[in-house]
Amino acid sequence: MDKYVIRGGHPLTGTVDISGAKNAVVAILPATVLANGVCRIENIPNIADVATALEILASLGAMVRRIDRHTVEIDSRTIVTQTVPHDLAKKMRASYYFIGALLGRFGKASVPMPGGCYFGVRPIDQHLKGFSCLGAKVMPMKNGMIDAQADQLQGSSVYLDMVSVGATVNIMLAAVCAEGTTVIENAAKEPHIVDLANFLNSMGADIRGAGTDVIKIYGVERLYGTTYSIIPDQIEAGTYMAAAVATGGDVTVCNVIPKHLESITAKLQEMGAEIEEFDEEIRVSASGRLSHCNVKTMPHPGFPTDMQPQIAVLLSLAEGTSIINEGVWENRFRYVDELRRMGADIQVDGKLAVVQGIPQLTAAPVKAMDLRAGAAMVIAALAAKGVTEIEEIQYIERGYEDIVEKLQKLGAVIERVTEDDPGLQQAL
Ligand code: UD1
């Protein structure tokens, strides 16, 4: 039971380097299954979800070689099974990308229902519909396993009933070596969709239109090994930007693609933050009380739902009343009870939250309810008066590389401690 112990009230200053994107790498690692050769992936974030994805690849029989902390080589020519083990699949949501990848390469896949953060029901009907459209036979679920098979996948037209990142990824993976052309309509447009398409194209795929809502995939016979560098993490960058603003700091967030951050930048400016954009950096500073604003989360290029808990912390500290409208998930306000412990004044009604700003949050023992909710607790603790302890940090470490060290470098007073560590009380 490890915890973060944070003494709030120190403005963050300096520079922080953003790691490779979690949601890109968790799609690209399964995609290496499709290669007839060695894939070298660079700028890999050192996070728990990557470790799990690599363990899954190794369990299938792929040769996985860590070159250094951020580079890995995968040779999937040695894969011997198409079944993903339960204990690994339940550790992460994106384990279901192995369905599309294994189906695309071997014409069969047996993958347990995935784990990951709970935001209410997370159906996968659109993924399964996509596989069926390509001619796969998807069996009724048995013992929590999803089984799919196809003699030869056939390109087809797939219309997604709602914009789904996961379904877009899974259908791309299955379709890339199918016979003929697949068209995904109402496709997701997130930066990690484009990154996956670029990766697959560098392996010899022919995918066009990624980043728009119509993606065309011209099936090819074989994919080859490649060398590829993962894009920077949009949400990690947004999280440090929000932390800078919450503490009234001045932080330059390095190794980012500013275009990916536009919706976040716009909201922070609306709240009164100063933002300067450079080619691969963004400088964020804030002073004085923030202004209230309304936020609606939407698929890209809208405001990302994965930044909703972090922006809620800022709105909790802003002058006046703000409304948050969660437009993607049915239940993404579970962190609000934790934030209330720190004094936040937030009322939730279904997918709406009404935030009445207060001048100061106060320290309290809180939990990370999920990955981004945990990041929000860290931001709240950095801004709060007093010493906050955050439990359940394993959620945070699924997606944030070296968060403690990166924050310490920015001047935050934060320690990672083990609960029975006698040094806990003296940690700060
Ligand atoms: C991905 C991200 C997650 C982010 C989310 C929305 C990864 C690994 N995770 O999750 O961090 O919060 O996008 O940006 O990239 N839906 C269905 N049926 C389906 C699929 C989805 O009804 O078959 C619904 C979901 O319940 C949700 C909405 O569609 O309401 C969007 O979900 P989706 O984009 O698929 O999210 P994930 O890919 O799971």
Short mmCIF file of C-alpha atoms in Angstrom, two decimals, residues 75 320 359:
data_model
loop_
_atom_site.label_atom_id
_atom_site.label_comp_id
_atom_site.label_asym_id
_atom_site.label_seq_id
_atom_site.Cartn_x
_atom_site.Cartn_y
_atom_site.Cartn_z
CA ASP A 75 10.00 -9.93 -32.93
CA GLY A 320 -17.64 31.85 -9.52
CA PRO A 359 -10.40 30.31 -2.56
#
